[in-house]
Tab-separated table of N, CA, C and O in Angstrom:
chain	number	residue	atom	x	y	z
E	687	MET	N	1.185	-1.398	-0.051
E	687	MET	CA	-0.082	0.219	-0.093
E	687	MET	C	1.030	1.449	0.033
E	687	MET	O	1.905	1.475	0.909
E	688	LEU	N	0.504	1.967	-1.622
E	688	LEU	CA	1.651	3.293	-1.236
E	688	LEU	C	0.517	4.238	-0.189
E	688	LEU	O	-0.536	5.064	0.258
E	689	LEU	N	1.748	4.577	1.135
E	689	LEU	CA	0.951	5.919	1.402
E	689	LEU	C	1.495	7.302	1.039
E	689	LEU	O	0.351	7.731	1.351
E	690	SER	N	2.368	7.567	0.492
E	690	SER	CA	2.913	9.095	-0.094
E	690	SER	C	3.346	8.410	-1.470
E	690	SER	O	4.015	7.773	-0.858
E	691	GLY	N	2.727	9.917	-2.251
E	691	GLY	CA	3.792	9.849	-3.589
E	691	GLY	C	5.437	10.002	-3.392
E	691	GLY	O	5.811	10.685	-2.385
E	692	CYS	N	6.255	9.498	-4.102
E	692	CYS	CA	7.817	9.551	-4.123
E	692	CYS	C	7.938	10.929	-4.173
E	692	CYS	O	8.995	11.759	-3.115
E	693	ALA	N	7.036	11.789	-4.715
E	693	ALA	CA	7.214	13.535	-5.328
E	693	ALA	C	5.959	13.886	-4.122
E	693	ALA	O	7.060	15.630	-3.390
E	694	GLY	N	5.386	13.012	-3.260
E	694	GLY	CA	5.064	14.006	-1.604
E	694	GLY	C	5.686	13.793	-0.292
E	694	GLY	O	5.087	14.368	0.500
E	695	LEU	N	7.133	12.801	-0.533
E	695	LEU	CA	7.420	12.790	0.699
E	695	LEU	C	7.345	13.817	1.521
E	695	LEU	O	8.566	14.662	0.298
E	696	ARG	N	7.845	14.442	2.608
E	696	ARG	CA	8.427	15.528	2.707
E	696	ARG	C	8.624	15.418	4.060
E	696	ARG	O	9.574	16.548	4.459
E	697	THR	N	8.958	14.682	4.689
E	697	THR	CA	9.748	14.292	6.060
E	697	THR	C	10.927	13.361	6.041
E	697	THR	O	10.252	12.227	5.794
E	698	PRO	N	12.061	13.023	5.534
E	698	PRO	CA	12.206	12.393	5.128
E	698	PRO	C	12.425	11.191	7.090
E	698	PRO	O	12.261	12.161	7.785
E	699	GLY	N	12.569	9.392	6.868
E	699	GLY	CA	11.584	9.499	7.777
E	699	GLY	C	10.283	9.126	8.525
E	699	GLY	O	9.518	8.043	8.835
E	700	ASP	N	9.343	9.828	7.237
E	700	ASP	CA	8.321	8.809	7.080
E	700	ASP	C	8.119	7.964	6.481
E	700	ASP	O	8.274	7.392	6.625
E	701	VAL	N	6.694	6.988	7.047
E	701	VAL	CA	6.713	5.424	6.712
E	701	VAL	C	6.028	6.400	5.355
E	701	VAL	O	5.504	6.963	4.694
E	702	TYR	N	6.840	6.014	4.482
E	702	TYR	CA	6.111	5.949	2.991
E	702	TYR	C	5.874	4.809	2.031
E	702	TYR	O	4.769	5.304	1.493
E	703	GLN	N	5.418	3.484	2.708
E	703	GLN	CA	4.820	2.546	1.969
E	703	GLN	C	4.869	1.410	2.546
E	703	GLN	O	6.180	1.248	4.183
E	704	ARG	N	4.353	0.467	2.389
E	704	ARG	CA	3.837	-0.939	3.278
E	704	ARG	C	3.441	-2.180	2.589
E	704	ARG	O	2.975	-1.564	1.810
E	705	GLY	N	3.881	-2.686	2.742
E	705	GLY	CA	3.999	-4.529	1.975
E	705	GLY	C	4.761	-4.934	1.446
E	705	GLY	O	5.716	-5.806	2.748
E	706	GLU	N	4.698	-6.219	0.616
E	706	GLU	CA	5.871	-7.714	1.066
E	706	GLU	C	7.293	-7.629	0.284
E	706	GLU	O	7.024	-6.030	-0.911
E	707	ALA	N	8.047	-7.749	0.969
E	707	ALA	CA	9.660	-7.377	0.603
E	707	ALA	C	9.240	-9.254	-0.247
E	707	ALA	O	10.028	-10.228	0.766
E	708	ALA	N	10.906	-9.200	-0.773
E	708	ALA	CA	11.543	-10.526	-1.416
E	708	ALA	C	13.164	-10.192	-1.737
E	708	ALA	O	13.522	-9.254	-1.800
E	709	TYR	N	13.742	-11.299	-1.631
E	709	TYR	CA	15.542	-10.754	-2.872
E	709	TYR	C	15.230	-11.796	-3.482
E	709	TYR	O	15.189	-12.680	-3.881
E	710	TYR	N	16.480	-10.969	-4.016
E	710	TYR	CA	16.996	-11.415	-5.554
E	710	TYR	C	17.798	-12.574	-5.557
E	710	TYR	O	18.430	-12.982	-4.344
E	711	ALA	N	17.334	-13.678	-6.140
E	711	ALA	CA	18.349	-14.781	-6.315
E	711	ALA	C	19.732	-14.898	-6.343
E	711	ALA	O	20.221	-13.980	-7.219
E	712	SER	N	20.242	-15.889	-6.470
E	712	SER	CA	21.726	-15.797	-6.174
E	712	SER	C	22.565	-15.790	-7.748
E	712	SER	O	23.440	-15.099	-8.328
E	713	SER	N	21.681	-16.358	-8.988
E	713	SER	CA	21.458	-15.914	-9.654
E	713	SER	C	21.725	-14.319	-10.559
E	713	SER	O	22.598	-15.059	-11.982
E	714	PHE	N	21.284	-13.645	-10.004
E	714	PHE	CA	21.711	-12.196	-10.131
E	714	PHE	C	22.843	-11.690	-10.186
E	714	PHE	O	22.609	-10.827	-10.620
E	715	ASP	N	23.600	-11.978	-9.360
E	715	ASP	CA	24.984	-11.713	-9.253
E	715	ASP	C	25.897	-11.428	-10.675
E	715	ASP	O	26.313	-11.939	-11.172
E	716	GLY	N	26.468	-9.939	-10.201
E	716	GLY	CA	27.374	-10.414	-11.177
E	716	GLY	C	25.938	-9.246	-12.299
E	716	GLY	O	26.935	-8.804	-13.155
E	717	ARG	N	25.155	-8.803	-12.531
E	717	ARG	CA	24.555	-8.755	-13.983
E	717	ARG	C	24.090	-7.080	-13.303
E	717	ARG	O	24.226	-6.757	-12.543
E	718	ARG	N	23.854	-6.953	-14.312
E	718	ARG	CA	23.467	-5.152	-14.278
E	718	ARG	C	22.765	-4.500	-13.668
E	718	ARG	O	21.526	-5.019	-14.221
E	719	THR	N	22.528	-4.099	-13.107
E	719	THR	CA	21.128	-3.392	-12.786
E	719	THR	C	20.178	-1.999	-13.000
E	719	THR	O	21.288	-1.816	-14.145
E	720	ALA	N	19.403	-1.373	-12.914
E	720	ALA	CA	19.046	-0.273	-13.542
E	720	ALA	C	19.499	0.831	-13.682
E	720	ALA	O	19.685	2.004	-15.098
E	721	SER	N	20.416	0.720	-12.680
E	721	SER	CA	21.154	2.750	-12.459
E	721	SER	C	22.689	2.114	-13.043
E	721	SER	O	23.069	2.701	-13.284
E	722	GLY	N	22.460	0.774	-13.800
E	722	GLY	CA	24.022	0.812	-14.160
E	722	GLY	C	24.830	-0.580	-13.335
E	722	GLY	O	25.705	-0.445	-13.657
E	723	ASP	N	24.987	-0.688	-12.310
E	723	ASP	CA	25.317	-1.557	-11.174
E	723	ASP	C	25.772	-2.365	-11.476
E	723	ASP	O	24.691	-2.706	-11.392
E	724	ARG	N	26.713	-3.712	-10.569
E	724	ARG	CA	27.097	-4.552	-11.199
E	724	ARG	C	26.130	-5.312	-10.327
E	724	ARG	O	26.493	-4.801	-8.447
E	725	PHE	N	25.507	-5.830	-9.717
E	725	PHE	CA	24.418	-6.466	-8.610
E	725	PHE	C	25.462	-7.178	-8.135
E	725	PHE	O	26.128	-8.500	-8.394
E	726	ASP	N	25.272	-7.062	-6.859
E	726	ASP	CA	25.951	-7.513	-5.179
E	726	ASP	C	25.377	-7.979	-4.129
E	726	ASP	O	24.666	-7.680	-3.950
E	727	SER	N	25.464	-9.682	-4.262
E	727	SER	CA	23.904	-9.809	-2.888
E	727	SER	C	24.420	-9.497	-1.900
E	727	SER	O	24.237	-9.955	-0.760
E	728	ARG	N	26.276	-9.242	-1.284
E	728	ARG	CA	26.538	-9.019	-0.399
E	728	ARG	C	26.331	-7.554	-0.097
E	728	ARG	O	27.132	-7.151	1.002
E	729	ARG	N	25.774	-6.302	-0.792
E	729	ARG	CA	25.750	-5.059	-0.975
E	729	ARG	C	24.359	-5.817	-0.247
E	729	ARG	O	23.910	-5.420	-0.493
E	730	LEU	N	24.510	-3.589	0.805
E	730	LEU	CA	22.641	-3.460	0.806
E	730	LEU	C	22.055	-3.744	-0.048
E	730	LEU	O	22.187	-1.506	0.575
E	731	THR	N	22.087	-3.413	-1.000
E	731	THR	CA	20.616	-2.919	-2.157
E	731	THR	C	19.485	-3.581	-2.484
E	731	THR	O	18.916	-4.124	-1.976
E	732	ALA	N	18.675	-3.072	-3.402
E	732	ALA	CA	17.392	-3.064	-3.110
E	732	ALA	C	16.996	-2.620	-4.667
E	732	ALA	O	17.736	-1.248	-5.165
E	733	ALA	N	15.905	-3.255	-5.377
E	733	ALA	CA	15.092	-2.574	-6.298
E	733	ALA	C	13.690	-1.788	-5.857
E	733	ALA	O	12.839	-2.639	-4.786
E	734	HIS	N	12.931	-0.905	-6.257
E	734	HIS	CA	11.418	-0.411	-6.363
E	734	HIS	C	11.383	0.413	-6.903
E	734	HIS	O	12.043	0.614	-8.196
E	735	ARG	N	9.972	0.555	-7.687
E	735	ARG	CA	9.293	0.575	-9.209
E	735	ARG	C	10.205	1.952	-9.212
E	735	ARG	O	10.415	2.648	-10.168
E	736	ARG	N	9.813	2.944	-7.945
E	736	ARG	CA	9.631	4.760	-8.354
E	736	ARG	C	10.845	5.368	-8.086
E	736	ARG	O	10.763	6.766	-8.078
E	737	LEU	N	11.011	5.059	-6.334
E	737	LEU	CA	11.953	5.963	-5.739
E	737	LEU	C	13.333	5.799	-6.725
E	737	LEU	O	13.921	5.049	-7.523
E	738	PRO	N	14.165	7.326	-6.653
E	738	PRO	CA	15.064	7.497	-7.191
E	738	PRO	C	16.264	6.342	-7.226
E	738	PRO	O	16.519	6.838	-5.769
E	739	PHE	N	17.345	6.264	-7.661
E	739	PHE	CA	18.520	5.736	-7.551
E	739	PHE	C	19.182	6.863	-6.284
E	739	PHE	O	19.247	7.709	-6.993
E	740	GLY	N	20.414	5.341	-5.714
E	740	GLY	CA	20.832	6.333	-4.599
E	740	GLY	C	19.615	6.304	-2.908
E	740	GLY	O	20.405	7.001	-2.183
E	741	SER	N	18.765	6.816	-3.358
E	741	SER	CA	18.246	6.336	-2.293
E	741	SER	C	17.996	5.680	-1.170
E	741	SER	O	18.573	4.499	-1.838
E	742	ARG	N	18.759	5.931	0.095
E	742	ARG	CA	18.768	5.213	0.917
E	742	ARG	C	17.292	5.036	2.108
E	742	ARG	O	16.319	6.490	2.159
E	743	VAL	N	16.990	3.294	2.487
E	743	VAL	CA	16.195	3.293	2.653
E	743	VAL	C	16.087	2.691	3.918
E	743	VAL	O	15.917	1.796	3.648
E	744	GLU	N	14.803	3.040	5.388
E	744	GLU	CA	14.982	1.506	6.052
E	744	GLU	C	14.055	0.337	5.744
E	744	GLU	O	12.233	1.121	5.560
E	745	VAL	N	14.125	-0.093	5.704
E	745	VAL	CA	12.965	-1.628	6.018
E	745	VAL	C	12.849	-2.240	6.421
E	745	VAL	O	13.875	-3.388	7.596
E	746	THR	N	12.073	-2.391	8.131
E	746	THR	CA	11.376	-3.102	8.940
E	746	THR	C	10.328	-4.706	8.512
E	746	THR	O	9.508	-4.339	7.624
E	747	ASN	N	11.238	-5.678	8.896
E	747	ASN	CA	9.527	-6.613	8.495
E	747	ASN	C	8.770	-6.373	10.157
E	747	ASN	O	9.640	-6.540	11.146
E	748	GLU	N	7.747	-6.312	9.504
E	748	GLU	CA	6.547	-6.201	10.256
E	748	GLU	C	6.776	-7.372	11.342
E	748	GLU	O	6.445	-7.461	12.770
E	749	ASN	N	7.245	-8.555	10.970
E	749	ASN	CA	7.528	-9.587	11.602
E	749	ASN	C	7.924	-9.840	13.308
E	749	ASN	O	7.452	-10.563	13.928
E	750	ASN	N	9.374	-9.256	12.333
E	750	ASN	CA	10.336	-8.883	14.515
E	750	ASN	C	10.719	-8.308	14.590
E	750	ASN	O	11.433	-7.774	15.505
E	751	GLY	N	10.393	-6.608	13.658
E	751	GLY	CA	11.115	-5.354	13.936
E	751	GLY	C	12.179	-5.549	13.368
E	751	GLY	O	12.840	-4.038	13.720
E	752	ARG	N	13.310	-6.123	13.125
E	752	ARG	CA	14.732	-5.897	12.928
E	752	ARG	C	14.183	-4.875	11.069
E	752	ARG	O	13.661	-5.141	10.689
E	753	SER	N	15.153	-3.741	11.416
E	753	SER	CA	15.767	-2.889	10.106
E	753	SER	C	16.905	-3.442	9.766
E	753	SER	O	17.906	-3.730	10.325
E	754	VAL	N	16.970	-2.759	8.280
E	754	VAL	CA	18.432	-3.248	7.455
E	754	VAL	C	17.598	-1.237	6.810
E	754	VAL	O	17.332	-0.181	6.345
E	755	ILE	N	19.153	-0.622	6.481
E	755	ILE	CA	19.204	0.285	5.452
E	755	ILE	C	19.913	0.185	4.021
E	755	ILE	O	21.041	-0.709	4.170
E	756	VAL	N	19.041	0.078	3.170
E	756	VAL	CA	19.412	-0.021	2.196
E	756	VAL	C	19.394	1.283	0.905
E	756	VAL	O	19.210	2.287	1.165
E	757	THR	N	20.380	0.918	-0.437
E	757	THR	CA	20.205	1.926	-1.392
E	757	THR	C	19.983	1.303	-2.205
E	757	THR	O	19.642	0.047	-3.279
E	758	ILE	N	18.487	1.622	-3.072
E	758	ILE	CA	18.460	1.744	-3.597
E	758	ILE	C	19.058	1.962	-5.753
E	758	ILE	O	19.754	2.661	-5.864
E	759	ASN	N	19.326	0.503	-6.000
E	759	ASN	CA	20.148	1.078	-7.363
E	759	ASN	C	19.491	-0.308	-8.801
E	759	ASN	O	19.843	0.024	-9.464
E	760	ASP	N	17.733	-0.318	-8.916
E	760	ASP	CA	17.580	-1.264	-9.649
E	760	ASP	C	16.058	-0.911	-9.430
E	760	ASP	O	15.341	-0.362	-8.360
E	761	ARG	N	15.741	-1.180	-10.374
E	761	ARG	CA	14.014	-1.071	-10.413
E	761	ARG	C	13.619	-2.069	-10.348
E	761	ARG	O	13.604	-3.638	-10.596
E	762	GLY	N	12.258	-2.649	-9.618
E	762	GLY	CA	11.460	-3.805	-9.559
E	762	GLY	C	10.288	-4.090	-8.556
E	762	GLY	O	10.737	-2.593	-7.216
E	763	PRO	N	9.949	-4.337	-7.038
E	763	PRO	CA	9.701	-5.534	-8.557
E	763	PRO	C	8.556	-5.922	-9.224
E	763	PRO	O	7.751	-4.803	-9.331
E	764	TYR	N	8.726	-6.770	-9.818
E	764	TYR	CA	7.899	-6.852	-10.799
E	764	TYR	C	6.572	-8.180	-10.623
E	764	TYR	O	5.752	-8.428	-11.645
E	765	THR	N	6.546	-8.615	-9.430
E	765	THR	CA	5.709	-9.839	-9.053
E	765	THR	C	4.611	-9.071	-7.820
E	765	THR	O	5.370	-8.620	-7.109
E	766	ARG	N	3.257	-9.152	-8.808
E	766	ARG	CA	2.362	-8.351	-8.489
E	766	ARG	C	2.068	-8.653	-6.245
E	766	ARG	O	2.988	-9.571	-5.874
E	767	GLY	N	2.004	-7.448	-6.131
E	767	GLY	CA	2.462	-7.085	-3.955
E	767	GLY	C	2.976	-6.814	-3.735
E	767	GLY	O	3.068	-7.111	-2.519
E	768	ARG	N	4.681	-7.130	-4.100
E	768	ARG	CA	5.836	-6.802	-3.509
E	768	ARG	C	5.905	-5.623	-3.928
E	768	ARG	O	5.669	-5.157	-5.271
E	769	ILE	N	6.783	-4.988	-2.998
E	769	ILE	CA	7.010	-3.287	-3.011
E	769	ILE	C	8.157	-2.759	-2.908
E	769	ILE	O	8.448	-2.121	-4.176
E	770	ILE	N	9.535	-4.522	-2.983
E	770	ILE	CA	10.681	-3.770	-3.134
E	770	ILE	C	11.429	-5.079	-2.570
E	770	ILE	O	10.965	-6.570	-2.488
E	771	ASP	N	12.670	-4.761	-3.572
E	771	ASP	CA	13.528	-6.785	-3.300
E	771	ASP	C	14.642	-5.979	-3.075
E	771	ASP	O	15.475	-5.644	-3.191
E	772	LEU	N	14.926	-6.931	-2.439
E	772	LEU	CA	16.537	-7.205	-1.390
E	772	LEU	C	17.645	-7.471	-1.836
E	772	LEU	O	17.299	-8.608	-2.183
E	773	SER	N	18.752	-7.203	-1.480
E	773	SER	CA	20.014	-7.991	-1.850
E	773	SER	C	19.831	-8.851	-1.051
E	773	SER	O	19.245	-9.330	0.238
E	774	ARG	N	20.657	-10.324	-0.960
E	774	ARG	CA	20.656	-11.446	0.049
E	774	ARG	C	20.716	-11.085	1.568
E	774	ARG	O	20.223	-10.942	2.944
E	775	ARG	N	22.073	-10.549	1.380
E	775	ARG	CA	22.371	-9.863	3.052
E	775	ARG	C	21.303	-8.893	3.912
E	775	ARG	O	21.418	-9.119	4.786
E	776	ALA	N	20.638	-8.142	2.763
E	776	ALA	CA	20.289	-7.112	3.238
E	776	ALA	C	18.838	-7.892	3.861
E	776	ALA	O	17.961	-7.399	5.228
E	777	ALA	N	18.123	-9.380	2.997
E	777	ALA	CA	17.230	-9.850	3.329
E	777	ALA	C	17.283	-10.655	4.544
E	777	ALA	O	17.041	-11.038	5.475
E	778	GLU	N	19.099	-11.044	5.115
E	778	GLU	CA	19.334	-11.787	6.250
E	778	GLU	C	19.666	-10.573	7.457
E	778	GLU	O	18.976	-11.670	8.326
E	779	LYS	N	19.956	-9.197	7.564
E	779	LYS	CA	19.954	-8.588	7.651
E	779	LYS	C	18.391	-8.612	9.482
E	779	LYS	O	18.658	-8.433	10.092
E	780	ILE	N	17.878	-8.868	8.360
E	780	ILE	CA	16.070	-8.641	8.867
E	780	ILE	C	15.403	-9.862	9.004
E	780	ILE	O	14.085	-10.278	8.950
E	781	ASP	N	16.314	-11.294	8.851
E	781	ASP	CA	16.182	-12.016	9.429
E	781	ASP	C	14.679	-12.679	8.396
E	781	ASP	O	13.787	-13.908	8.812
E	782	MET	N	14.129	-12.803	7.132
E	782	MET	CA	13.668	-13.311	6.182
E	782	MET	C	14.079	-14.677	5.487
E	782	MET	O	13.233	-14.428	4.011
E	783	ILE	N	15.492	-14.856	5.194
E	783	ILE	CA	15.053	-15.713	4.770
E	783	ILE	C	14.623	-17.054	4.620
E	783	ILE	O	14.253	-17.861	3.262
E	784	ARG	N	14.966	-17.718	5.742
E	784	ARG	CA	13.980	-19.096	5.388
E	784	ARG	C	12.216	-18.578	5.033
E	784	ARG	O	11.817	-19.332	4.099
E	785	SER	N	11.693	-17.776	5.141
E	785	SER	CA	10.516	-17.291	4.370
E	785	SER	C	10.114	-17.132	3.055
E	785	SER	O	9.621	-17.477	2.401
E	786	GLY	N	11.385	-16.144	2.839
E	786	GLY	CA	11.329	-15.911	1.446
E	786	GLY	C	10.904	-14.273	1.192
E	786	GLY	O	11.090	-13.631	-0.066
E	787	VAL	N	10.182	-14.060	2.193
E	787	VAL	CA	8.982	-12.974	2.031
E	787	VAL	C	8.541	-12.479	2.604
E	787	VAL	O	8.006	-13.687	3.768
E	788	ALA	N	8.466	-11.288	3.338
E	788	ALA	CA	8.264	-10.706	4.022
E	788	ALA	C	7.719	-9.378	4.576
E	788	ALA	O	7.938	-8.603	3.500
E	789	PRO	N	6.234	-8.808	4.913
E	789	PRO	CA	5.707	-8.481	5.517
E	789	PRO	C	6.365	-7.234	5.641
E	789	PRO	O	7.017	-7.092	6.580
E	790	VAL	N	7.030	-5.399	5.690
E	790	VAL	CA	7.440	-4.570	5.508
E	790	VAL	C	6.943	-3.137	5.660
E	790	VAL	O	6.426	-2.955	5.038
E	791	THR	N	7.738	-2.308	6.401
E	791	THR	CA	7.363	-0.871	6.062
E	791	THR	C	8.412	0.057	5.768
E	791	THR	O	10.320	-0.346	5.987
E	792	LEU	N	8.415	1.249	4.738
E	792	LEU	CA	10.269	1.625	3.993
E	792	LEU	C	9.256	2.808	4.996
E	792	LEU	O	8.169	3.876	4.934
E	793	ARG	N	10.770	3.359	5.189
E	793	ARG	CA	11.106	4.599	5.282
E	793	ARG	C	11.968	5.132	4.827
E	793	ARG	O	13.350	4.584	4.514
E	794	VAL	N	11.348	6.633	3.634
E	794	VAL	CA	13.013	7.347	2.929
E	794	VAL	C	13.632	8.077	4.080
E	794	VAL	O	12.998	8.621	5.102
E	795	LEU	N	15.141	7.491	3.814
E	795	LEU	CA	15.834	8.743	4.970
E	795	LEU	C	16.803	9.921	4.474
E	795	LEU	O	17.030	10.525	5.003
E	796	ASP	N	16.654	9.862	2.922
E	796	ASP	CA	17.507	11.180	1.954
E	796	ASP	C	16.708	10.812	0.616
E	796	ASP	O	16.320	9.583	-0.363
């Protein structure tokens, strides 16, 4: 669920969006992202449909309260109902590897 549009976000740290997160399969390692970076599952990065490349976003797993800060460097996810795709390292930080998908809250930091 989108709580406010990207352009309408007025205060960094406000809840931007709630929905489901997933994470990239290891087969994406080394491929170019939409920003031109090479994907590295060990970095704290993510894909989002609208947020500008380079945006830093706090992602909180609503099941356990764990959070991670990621940098947007790709576009997606393209699976219905998902709002963000995380690198494997980011997914590990919020303890969602076993489930593969988790409900999350996004806060744009800058």
